[in-house]
Amino acid sequence: MTLEATSPGANYGSTASGSSFYAAMRILPHDQREAMFQIYSFCRQVDDIADSDGPREERLAALQEWRNDIDALYQGNPPPRLKDYVASVKTFGLKREDFLAIVDGMEMDVPQDIRAPDMATLDLYCDRVASAVGRLSVRVFGLPEEDGIQLAYHLGRALQLTNILRDIDEDAGLGRLYLPREALLHAGITSDDPNRVIAERALPKVCLPLTQRAKAHFEKSDEIMNRNKRRVVRAPRIMSKYYHSILDLLIARGFNAPRQPVRVSKVTRIAILLRYAFI
């Protein structure tokens, strides 16, 4: 699962407050809530590096420092910025490889901006920046191992594809284009220049199949959550319903230019919380 955000790419916002992430996590017991905000903080910090306008070499070096710090944490010598993570790693069995996968995902934007990746690369990106976060999160939530991994796989991809579809114009402003090359070519779009692509009349032919892919992942994640205890899946359920609402708004709006931003209404957000937070 991704964490709610306003920034492009990996989508970790500058603040948790007011977001679907914050609303979903504040309902958790203290230890779980603390672990989830640690995961959020980690994601935010590495995402800030990837999205900064600093020299690419410096950003790559800063991300490598995070890898070194993660290694030190799991070797029993946590650096100051990860000392508070020791208890969460032990209590919930958080995996080193998932933290490292998140760094690897953020790094995919650094050597050069992502532009029209092939579908396999896009799926790898979604796995690293979204499903890896999910694999950490489901351990905190307490899902069974197999269902937890599958939920992270499907819901992470559903959320990240929704983010990509929502942020097409914002990403283009940063020189990035996450729409898959195969879908662009199928629609007759041969350019990978973000500003040219977002002005194409054929853009809906690229986006609509991705909405269907996201819907399929939402359906699979719902199946998994439906067979687990409601209390265990409260937080991911809230995230899922919030993002599914965004996807529905995108589909209703369409993808022809000009595209107005979509926002989930306050009434809808409150309704989601009232239905799924209090069990």
PDB file of C-alpha atoms in Angstrom:
ATOM      1  CA  MET A   1       0.000   0.000   0.000  1.00  0.00           C
ATOM      2  CA  THR A   2       1.199   3.424  -0.717  1.00  0.00           C
ATOM      3  CA  LEU A   3       0.934   6.139   1.845  1.00  0.00           C
ATOM      4  CA  GLU A   4      -1.311   9.069   0.972  1.00  0.00           C
ATOM      5  CA  ALA A   5       0.442  11.971  -0.594  1.00  0.00           C
ATOM      6  CA  THR A   6       0.398  14.989  -2.779  1.00  0.00           C
ATOM      7  CA  SER A   7       3.811  14.652  -4.358  1.00  0.00           C
ATOM      8  CA  PRO A   8       4.251  12.856  -7.688  1.00  0.00           C
ATOM      9  CA  GLY A   9       6.048   9.619  -8.331  1.00  0.00           C
ATOM     10  CA  ALA A  10       6.098   7.540  -5.191  1.00  0.00           C
ATOM     11  CA  ASN A  11       3.483   9.743  -3.563  1.00  0.00           C
ATOM     12  CA  TYR A  12       4.478  10.547  -0.007  1.00  0.00           C
ATOM     13  CA  GLY A  13       3.155  13.933   1.019  1.00  0.00           C
ATOM     14  CA  SER A  14       4.888  16.597   3.049  1.00  0.00           C
ATOM     15  CA  THR A  15       2.579  15.980   5.975  1.00  0.00           C
ATOM     16  CA  ALA A  16       0.527  13.074   7.198  1.00  0.00           C
ATOM     17  CA  SER A  17      -2.153  15.222   8.804  1.00  0.00           C
ATOM     18  CA  GLY A  18      -5.332  15.615   6.807  1.00  0.00           C
ATOM     19  CA  SER A  19      -4.506  12.678   4.578  1.00  0.00           C
ATOM     20  CA  SER A  20      -6.226   9.337   4.134  1.00  0.00           C
ATOM     21  CA  PHE A  21      -3.098   7.764   5.616  1.00  0.00           C
ATOM     22  CA  TYR A  22      -3.383   9.818   8.788  1.00  0.00           C
ATOM     23  CA  ALA A  23      -7.078   9.068   9.124  1.00  0.00           C
ATOM     24  CA  ALA A  24      -6.526   5.347   8.633  1.00  0.00           C
ATOM     25  CA  MET A  25      -3.565   5.076  11.005  1.00  0.00           C
ATOM     26  CA  ARG A  26      -4.859   7.147  13.911  1.00  0.00           C
ATOM     27  CA  ILE A  27      -7.439   4.438  14.670  1.00  0.00           C
ATOM     28  CA  LEU A  28      -4.712   1.867  15.399  1.00  0.00           C
ATOM     29  CA  PRO A  29      -3.469   0.891  18.878  1.00  0.00           C
ATOM     30  CA  HIS A  30      -0.403   2.820  20.049  1.00  0.00           C
ATOM     31  CA  ASP A  31       2.364   0.364  19.076  1.00  0.00           C
ATOM     32  CA  GLN A  32       0.888  -0.224  15.634  1.00  0.00           C
ATOM     33  CA  ARG A  33       0.325   3.490  15.098  1.00  0.00           C
ATOM     34  CA  GLU A  34       3.906   4.306  16.068  1.00  0.00           C
ATOM     35  CA  ALA A  35       5.273   1.648  13.713  1.00  0.00           C
ATOM     36  CA  MET A  36       3.172   2.907  10.827  1.00  0.00           C
ATOM     37  CA  PHE A  37       4.269   6.505  11.343  1.00  0.00           C
ATOM     38  CA  GLN A  38       7.876   5.314  11.391  1.00  0.00           C
ATOM     39  CA  ILE A  39       7.309   3.595   8.063  1.00  0.00           C
ATOM     40  CA  TYR A  40       5.660   6.776   6.778  1.00  0.00           C
ATOM     41  CA  SER A  41       8.555   8.916   7.972  1.00  0.00           C
ATOM     42  CA  PHE A  42      11.094   6.643   6.304  1.00  0.00           C
ATOM     43  CA  CYS A  43       9.191   6.735   3.014  1.00  0.00           C
ATOM     44  CA  ARG A  44       8.784  10.475   3.164  1.00  0.00           C
ATOM     45  CA  GLN A  45      12.480  11.091   3.783  1.00  0.00           C
ATOM     46  CA  VAL A  46      13.746   8.915   0.964  1.00  0.00           C
ATOM     47  CA  ASP A  47      11.045  10.262  -1.369  1.00  0.00           C
ATOM     48  CA  ASP A  48      12.099  13.819  -0.553  1.00  0.00           C
ATOM     49  CA  ILE A  49      15.610  12.929  -1.671  1.00  0.00           C
ATOM     50  CA  ALA A  50      14.422  11.407  -4.953  1.00  0.00           C
ATOM     51  CA  ASP A  51      12.112  14.343  -5.702  1.00  0.00           C
ATOM     52  CA  SER A  52      14.525  17.118  -4.753  1.00  0.00           C
ATOM     53  CA  ASP A  53      16.158  19.302  -7.387  1.00  0.00           C
ATOM     54  CA  GLY A  54      19.673  18.598  -6.110  1.00  0.00           C
ATOM     55  CA  PRO A  55      22.384  17.113  -8.338  1.00  0.00           C
ATOM     56  CA  ARG A  56      21.596  13.523  -9.276  1.00  0.00           C
ATOM     57  CA  GLU A  57      24.944  12.278  -7.933  1.00  0.00           C
ATOM     58  CA  GLU A  58      24.200  13.784  -4.525  1.00  0.00           C
ATOM     59  CA  ARG A  59      20.743  12.242  -4.437  1.00  0.00           C
ATOM     60  CA  LEU A  60      22.148   8.820  -5.324  1.00  0.00           C
ATOM     61  CA  ALA A  61      24.717   9.169  -2.534  1.00  0.00           C
ATOM     62  CA  ALA A  62      22.028  10.198  -0.029  1.00  0.00           C
ATOM     63  CA  LEU A  63      19.910   7.174  -0.925  1.00  0.00           C
ATOM     64  CA  GLN A  64      22.949   4.926  -0.488  1.00  0.00           C
ATOM     65  CA  GLU A  65      23.402   6.373   2.997  1.00  0.00           C
ATOM     66  CA  TRP A  66      19.868   5.187   3.775  1.00  0.00           C
ATOM     67  CA  ARG A  67      20.754   1.692   2.568  1.00  0.00           C
ATOM     68  CA  ASN A  68      23.794   1.735   4.835  1.00  0.00           C
ATOM     69  CA  ASP A  69      21.663   2.876   7.767  1.00  0.00           C
ATOM     70  CA  ILE A  70      19.112   0.127   7.172  1.00  0.00           C
ATOM     71  CA  ASP A  71      21.916  -2.428   7.114  1.00  0.00           C
ATOM     72  CA  ALA A  72      23.273  -1.010  10.380  1.00  0.00           C
ATOM     73  CA  LEU A  73      19.793  -1.203  11.955  1.00  0.00           C
ATOM     74  CA  TYR A  74      19.522  -4.901  11.152  1.00  0.00           C
ATOM     75  CA  GLN A  75      23.101  -5.549  12.295  1.00  0.00           C
ATOM     76  CA  GLY A  76      22.205  -4.269  15.755  1.00  0.00           C
ATOM     77  CA  ASN A  77      23.914  -0.894  15.462  1.00  0.00           C
ATOM     78  CA  PRO A  78      21.117   1.514  14.493  1.00  0.00           C
ATOM     79  CA  PRO A  79      22.106   5.066  13.542  1.00  0.00           C
ATOM     80  CA  PRO A  80      20.445   7.917  15.480  1.00  0.00           C
ATOM     81  CA  ARG A  81      17.713   8.482  12.896  1.00  0.00           C
ATOM     82  CA  LEU A  82      16.604   4.839  13.136  1.00  0.00           C
ATOM     83  CA  LYS A  83      17.003   4.142  16.869  1.00  0.00           C
ATOM     84  CA  ASP A  84      13.262   4.371  17.441  1.00  0.00           C
ATOM     85  CA  TYR A  85      12.700   1.697  14.781  1.00  0.00           C
ATOM     86  CA  VAL A  86      14.362  -1.077  16.790  1.00  0.00           C
ATOM     87  CA  ALA A  87      11.269  -1.959  18.821  1.00  0.00           C
ATOM     88  CA  SER A  88       8.956  -1.929  15.793  1.00  0.00           C
ATOM     89  CA  VAL A  89      11.283  -4.117  13.734  1.00  0.00           C
ATOM     90  CA  LYS A  90      11.409  -6.652  16.568  1.00  0.00           C
ATOM     91  CA  THR A  91       7.741  -6.492  17.576  1.00  0.00           C
ATOM     92  CA  PHE A  92       6.291  -6.804  14.076  1.00  0.00           C
ATOM     93  CA  GLY A  93       9.038  -8.687  12.255  1.00  0.00           C
ATOM     94  CA  LEU A  94       9.624  -5.943   9.683  1.00  0.00           C
ATOM     95  CA  LYS A  95      11.895  -7.145   6.880  1.00  0.00           C
ATOM     96  CA  ARG A  96      15.137  -5.456   5.841  1.00  0.00           C
ATOM     97  CA  GLU A  97      14.554  -6.292   2.180  1.00  0.00           C
ATOM     98  CA  ASP A  98      11.283  -4.341   2.137  1.00  0.00           C
ATOM     99  CA  PHE A  99      12.936  -1.176   3.444  1.00  0.00           C
ATOM    100  CA  LEU A 100      15.690  -1.596   0.857  1.00  0.00           C
ATOM    101  CA  ALA A 101      13.152  -2.199  -1.915  1.00  0.00           C
ATOM    102  CA  ILE A 102      11.541   1.162  -1.125  1.00  0.00           C
ATOM    103  CA  VAL A 103      14.914   2.901  -1.488  1.00  0.00           C
ATOM    104  CA  ASP A 104      15.480   1.052  -4.772  1.00  0.00           C
ATOM    105  CA  GLY A 105      12.091   2.231  -6.004  1.00  0.00           C
ATOM    106  CA  MET A 106      12.775   5.850  -5.140  1.00  0.00           C
ATOM    107  CA  GLU A 107      16.112   5.587  -6.893  1.00  0.00           C
ATOM    108  CA  MET A 108      14.449   4.585 -10.160  1.00  0.00           C
ATOM    109  CA  ASP A 109      13.568   8.276 -10.679  1.00  0.00           C
ATOM    110  CA  VAL A 110      17.048   9.606  -9.919  1.00  0.00           C
ATOM    111  CA  PRO A 111      19.592   8.642 -12.633  1.00  0.00           C
ATOM    112  CA  GLN A 112      17.074   9.996 -15.128  1.00  0.00           C
ATOM    113  CA  ASP A 113      13.394  10.836 -14.960  1.00  0.00           C
ATOM    114  CA  ILE A 114      11.112   7.907 -15.724  1.00  0.00           C
ATOM    115  CA  ARG A 115       9.489   8.333 -19.123  1.00  0.00           C
ATOM    116  CA  ALA A 116       7.140   5.757 -20.638  1.00  0.00           C
ATOM    117  CA  PRO A 117       8.599   2.666 -18.929  1.00  0.00           C
ATOM    118  CA  ASP A 118       7.736  -0.721 -20.348  1.00  0.00           C
ATOM    119  CA  MET A 119       5.033  -2.571 -18.413  1.00  0.00           C
ATOM    120  CA  ALA A 120       7.515  -4.810 -16.594  1.00  0.00           C
ATOM    121  CA  THR A 121       9.485  -1.785 -15.361  1.00  0.00           C
ATOM    122  CA  LEU A 122       6.303  -0.025 -14.296  1.00  0.00           C
ATOM    123  CA  ASP A 123       5.203  -3.092 -12.345  1.00  0.00           C
ATOM    124  CA  LEU A 124       8.618  -3.291 -10.652  1.00  0.00           C
ATOM    125  CA  TYR A 125       8.323   0.377  -9.741  1.00  0.00           C
ATOM    126  CA  CYS A 126       4.851  -0.192  -8.248  1.00  0.00           C
ATOM    127  CA  ASP A 127       6.156  -3.183  -6.294  1.00  0.00           C
ATOM    128  CA  ARG A 128       9.021  -1.213  -4.810  1.00  0.00           C
ATOM    129  CA  VAL A 129       7.342   2.083  -3.951  1.00  0.00           C
ATOM    130  CA  ALA A 130       3.916   0.704  -3.043  1.00  0.00           C
ATOM    131  CA  SER A 131       3.729  -3.040  -2.442  1.00  0.00           C
ATOM    132  CA  ALA A 132       6.967  -3.047  -0.408  1.00  0.00           C
ATOM    133  CA  VAL A 133       5.343  -0.460   1.863  1.00  0.00           C
ATOM    134  CA  GLY A 134       2.370  -2.786   2.004  1.00  0.00           C
ATOM    135  CA  ARG A 135       4.523  -5.750   3.004  1.00  0.00           C
ATOM    136  CA  LEU A 136       5.819  -3.751   5.966  1.00  0.00           C
ATOM    137  CA  SER A 137       2.334  -2.494   6.803  1.00  0.00           C
ATOM    138  CA  VAL A 138       0.492  -5.816   6.810  1.00  0.00           C
ATOM    139  CA  ARG A 139       2.962  -7.147   9.365  1.00  0.00           C
ATOM    140  CA  VAL A 140       2.054  -4.233  11.610  1.00  0.00           C
ATOM    141  CA  PHE A 141      -1.663  -4.806  11.035  1.00  0.00           C
ATOM    142  CA  GLY A 142      -1.300  -8.481  11.937  1.00  0.00           C
ATOM    143  CA  LEU A 143      -2.524 -10.219   8.790  1.00  0.00           C
ATOM    144  CA  PRO A 144      -1.617 -13.868   8.201  1.00  0.00           C
ATOM    145  CA  GLU A 145       1.607 -14.202   6.200  1.00  0.00           C
ATOM    146  CA  GLU A 146       0.228 -15.399   2.854  1.00  0.00           C
ATOM    147  CA  ASP A 147      -2.816 -13.129   2.826  1.00  0.00           C
ATOM    148  CA  GLY A 148      -0.668 -10.217   3.938  1.00  0.00           C
ATOM    149  CA  ILE A 149       1.751 -10.636   1.052  1.00  0.00           C
ATOM    150  CA  GLN A 150      -1.085 -10.964  -1.433  1.00  0.00           C
ATOM    151  CA  LEU A 151      -2.883  -7.923  -0.043  1.00  0.00           C
ATOM    152  CA  ALA A 152       0.313  -5.895  -0.310  1.00  0.00           C
ATOM    153  CA  TYR A 153       0.750  -7.070  -3.902  1.00  0.00           C
ATOM    154  CA  HIS A 154      -2.745  -6.174  -5.100  1.00  0.00           C
ATOM    155  CA  LEU A 155      -3.616  -3.142  -3.002  1.00  0.00           C
ATOM    156  CA  GLY A 156      -0.195  -1.596  -3.497  1.00  0.00           C
ATOM    157  CA  ARG A 157      -0.571  -1.786  -7.262  1.00  0.00           C
ATOM    158  CA  ALA A 158      -4.161  -0.538  -7.141  1.00  0.00           C
ATOM    159  CA  LEU A 159      -3.169   2.519  -5.133  1.00  0.00           C
ATOM    160  CA  GLN A 160      -0.079   3.325  -7.166  1.00  0.00           C
ATOM    161  CA  LEU A 161      -1.831   2.987 -10.528  1.00  0.00           C
ATOM    162  CA  THR A 162      -4.533   5.297  -9.197  1.00  0.00           C
ATOM    163  CA  ASN A 163      -1.870   7.790  -8.160  1.00  0.00           C
ATOM    164  CA  ILE A 164      -0.267   7.642 -11.601  1.00  0.00           C
ATOM    165  CA  LEU A 165      -3.588   8.254 -13.325  1.00  0.00           C
ATOM    166  CA  ARG A 166      -4.442  11.103 -10.950  1.00  0.00           C
ATOM    167  CA  ASP A 167      -1.067  12.827 -11.282  1.00  0.00           C
ATOM    168  CA  ILE A 168      -0.465  12.674 -15.049  1.00  0.00           C
ATOM    169  CA  ASP A 169      -0.291  16.446 -15.468  1.00  0.00           C
ATOM    170  CA  GLU A 170       1.648  17.083 -12.263  1.00  0.00           C
ATOM    171  CA  ASP A 171       4.228  14.444 -13.171  1.00  0.00           C
ATOM    172  CA  ALA A 172       4.606  15.895 -16.670  1.00  0.00           C
ATOM    173  CA  GLY A 173       5.463  19.223 -15.089  1.00  0.00           C
ATOM    174  CA  LEU A 174       8.459  17.488 -13.504  1.00  0.00           C
ATOM    175  CA  GLY A 175       9.466  15.802 -16.745  1.00  0.00           C
ATOM    176  CA  ARG A 176       8.097  12.394 -15.769  1.00  0.00           C
ATOM    177  CA  LEU A 177       5.725  10.040 -17.551  1.00  0.00           C
ATOM    178  CA  TYR A 178       4.697   6.820 -15.817  1.00  0.00           C
ATOM    179  CA  LEU A 179       2.241   5.613 -18.477  1.00  0.00           C
ATOM    180  CA  PRO A 180       3.528   2.341 -19.973  1.00  0.00           C
ATOM    181  CA  ARG A 181       5.182   2.357 -23.367  1.00  0.00           C
ATOM    182  CA  GLU A 182       3.116  -0.551 -24.679  1.00  0.00           C
ATOM    183  CA  ALA A 183      -0.140   1.269 -23.933  1.00  0.00           C
ATOM    184  CA  LEU A 184       1.101   4.448 -25.595  1.00  0.00           C
ATOM    185  CA  LEU A 185       2.140   2.612 -28.754  1.00  0.00           C
ATOM    186  CA  HIS A 186      -1.164   0.719 -28.839  1.00  0.00           C
ATOM    187  CA  ALA A 187      -2.925   4.109 -28.842  1.00  0.00           C
ATOM    188  CA  GLY A 188      -0.687   5.344 -31.649  1.00  0.00           C
ATOM    189  CA  ILE A 189       1.414   7.607 -29.441  1.00  0.00           C
ATOM    190  CA  THR A 190       5.113   7.300 -30.281  1.00  0.00           C
ATOM    191  CA  SER A 191       6.492  10.201 -28.247  1.00  0.00           C
ATOM    192  CA  ASP A 192       7.748   9.843 -24.686  1.00  0.00           C
ATOM    193  CA  ASP A 193       7.866  13.593 -24.100  1.00  0.00           C
ATOM    194  CA  PRO A 194       5.530  14.092 -21.120  1.00  0.00           C
ATOM    195  CA  ASN A 195       4.118  17.444 -22.243  1.00  0.00           C
ATOM    196  CA  ARG A 196       3.410  16.170 -25.733  1.00  0.00           C
ATOM    197  CA  VAL A 197       1.814  12.962 -24.485  1.00  0.00           C
ATOM    198  CA  ILE A 198      -0.578  14.647 -22.048  1.00  0.00           C
ATOM    199  CA  ALA A 199      -1.900  16.804 -24.908  1.00  0.00           C
ATOM    200  CA  GLU A 200      -2.638  13.807 -27.167  1.00  0.00           C
ATOM    201  CA  ARG A 201      -6.279  13.243 -28.081  1.00  0.00           C
ATOM    202  CA  ALA A 202      -5.647   9.495 -27.836  1.00  0.00           C
ATOM    203  CA  LEU A 203      -4.627   9.699 -24.171  1.00  0.00           C
ATOM    204  CA  PRO A 204      -7.914   8.164 -22.921  1.00  0.00           C
ATOM    205  CA  LYS A 205      -7.048   5.018 -24.906  1.00  0.00           C
ATOM    206  CA  VAL A 206      -3.927   4.737 -22.772  1.00  0.00           C
ATOM    207  CA  CYS A 207      -5.526   5.539 -19.424  1.00  0.00           C
ATOM    208  CA  LEU A 208      -8.761   3.563 -19.528  1.00  0.00           C
ATOM    209  CA  PRO A 209      -7.052   0.144 -19.672  1.00  0.00           C
ATOM    210  CA  LEU A 210      -4.990   1.185 -16.656  1.00  0.00           C
ATOM    211  CA  THR A 211      -8.163   2.048 -14.766  1.00  0.00           C
ATOM    212  CA  GLN A 212      -9.389  -1.480 -15.463  1.00  0.00           C
ATOM    213  CA  ARG A 213      -6.095  -2.921 -14.257  1.00  0.00           C
ATOM    214  CA  ALA A 214      -6.381  -0.882 -11.058  1.00  0.00           C
ATOM    215  CA  LYS A 215      -9.993  -2.024 -10.588  1.00  0.00           C
ATOM    216  CA  ALA A 216      -8.939  -5.665 -10.911  1.00  0.00           C
ATOM    217  CA  HIS A 217      -6.328  -5.169  -8.193  1.00  0.00           C
ATOM    218  CA  PHE A 218      -8.912  -3.472  -5.957  1.00  0.00           C
ATOM    219  CA  GLU A 219     -11.241  -6.454  -6.455  1.00  0.00           C
ATOM    220  CA  LYS A 220      -8.506  -8.936  -5.522  1.00  0.00           C
ATOM    221  CA  SER A 221      -7.587  -6.924  -2.444  1.00  0.00           C
ATOM    222  CA  ASP A 222     -11.257  -6.808  -1.398  1.00  0.00           C
ATOM    223  CA  GLU A 223     -11.441 -10.597  -1.646  1.00  0.00           C
ATOM    224  CA  ILE A 224      -8.462 -10.908   0.686  1.00  0.00           C
ATOM    225  CA  MET A 225      -9.763  -8.382   3.204  1.00  0.00           C
ATOM    226  CA  ASN A 226     -13.218  -9.968   3.192  1.00  0.00           C
ATOM    227  CA  ARG A 227     -11.823 -13.248   4.456  1.00  0.00           C
ATOM    228  CA  ASN A 228      -9.887 -11.663   7.323  1.00  0.00           C
ATOM    229  CA  LYS A 229     -11.073 -10.191  10.602  1.00  0.00           C
ATOM    230  CA  ARG A 230     -12.583  -6.752  10.111  1.00  0.00           C
ATOM    231  CA  ARG A 231     -10.524  -5.218  12.908  1.00  0.00           C
ATOM    232  CA  VAL A 232      -7.276  -6.438  11.347  1.00  0.00           C
ATOM    233  CA  VAL A 233      -8.053  -4.874   7.951  1.00  0.00           C
ATOM    234  CA  ARG A 234      -9.611  -1.599   9.156  1.00  0.00           C
ATOM    235  CA  ALA A 235      -6.690   0.596   8.111  1.00  0.00           C
ATOM    236  CA  PRO A 236      -6.057  -0.931   4.667  1.00  0.00           C
ATOM    237  CA  ARG A 237      -9.811  -0.985   4.042  1.00  0.00           C
ATOM    238  CA  ILE A 238     -10.035   2.777   4.651  1.00  0.00           C
ATOM    239  CA  MET A 239      -7.093   3.385   2.304  1.00  0.00           C
ATOM    240  CA  SER A 240      -8.675   1.142  -0.323  1.00  0.00           C
ATOM    241  CA  LYS A 241     -12.073   2.818  -0.191  1.00  0.00           C
ATOM    242  CA  TYR A 242     -10.541   6.289  -0.322  1.00  0.00           C
ATOM    243  CA  TYR A 243      -8.413   5.492  -3.358  1.00  0.00           C
ATOM    244  CA  HIS A 244     -11.205   3.584  -5.078  1.00  0.00           C
ATOM    245  CA  SER A 245     -13.254   6.772  -4.739  1.00  0.00           C
ATOM    246  CA  ILE A 246     -10.463   8.689  -6.470  1.00  0.00           C
ATOM    247  CA  LEU A 247     -10.396   6.129  -9.284  1.00  0.00           C
ATOM    248  CA  ASP A 248     -14.160   6.393  -9.730  1.00  0.00           C
ATOM    249  CA  LEU A 249     -13.880  10.176  -9.941  1.00  0.00           C
ATOM    250  CA  LEU A 250     -11.127   9.906 -12.546  1.00  0.00           C
ATOM    251  CA  ILE A 251     -13.207   7.543 -14.668  1.00  0.00           C
ATOM    252  CA  ALA A 252     -16.246   9.824 -14.404  1.00  0.00           C
ATOM    253  CA  ARG A 253     -14.181  12.887 -15.330  1.00  0.00           C
ATOM    254  CA  GLY A 254     -12.356  11.204 -18.215  1.00  0.00           C
ATOM    255  CA  PHE A 255      -8.833  11.793 -19.455  1.00  0.00           C
ATOM    256  CA  ASN A 256      -9.304  14.280 -22.288  1.00  0.00           C
ATOM    257  CA  ALA A 257      -7.604  17.634 -21.841  1.00  0.00           C
ATOM    258  CA  PRO A 258      -8.182  19.883 -20.024  1.00  0.00           C
ATOM    259  CA  ARG A 259      -8.306  17.697 -16.929  1.00  0.00           C
ATOM    260  CA  GLN A 260      -9.586  19.202 -13.697  1.00  0.00           C
ATOM    261  CA  PRO A 261      -8.085  17.785 -10.487  1.00  0.00           C
ATOM    262  CA  VAL A 262     -10.330  15.341  -8.639  1.00  0.00           C
ATOM    263  CA  ARG A 263     -10.839  15.357  -4.904  1.00  0.00           C
ATOM    264  CA  VAL A 264     -12.777  13.061  -2.613  1.00  0.00           C
ATOM    265  CA  SER A 265     -15.370  15.165  -0.833  1.00  0.00           C
ATOM    266  CA  LYS A 266     -15.272  15.647   2.913  1.00  0.00           C
ATOM    267  CA  VAL A 267     -18.656  13.945   3.178  1.00  0.00           C
ATOM    268  CA  THR A 268     -17.334  10.858   1.409  1.00  0.00           C
ATOM    269  CA  ARG A 269     -14.206  10.767   3.570  1.00  0.00           C
ATOM    270  CA  ILE A 270     -16.270  10.973   6.748  1.00  0.00           C
ATOM    271  CA  ALA A 271     -18.638   8.276   5.488  1.00  0.00           C
ATOM    272  CA  ILE A 272     -15.710   5.926   4.820  1.00  0.00           C
ATOM    273  CA  LEU A 273     -14.329   6.502   8.312  1.00  0.00           C
ATOM    274  CA  LEU A 274     -17.697   6.029  10.003  1.00  0.00           C
ATOM    275  CA  ARG A 275     -18.305   2.782   8.148  1.00  0.00           C
ATOM    276  CA  TYR A 276     -14.906   1.129   8.550  1.00  0.00           C
ATOM    277  CA  ALA A 277     -13.013   2.733  11.453  1.00  0.00           C
ATOM    278  CA  PHE A 278     -15.305   1.857  14.329  1.00  0.00           C
ATOM    279  CA  ILE A 279     -15.776  -1.883  14.670  1.00  0.00           C
TER     280      ILE A 279
END
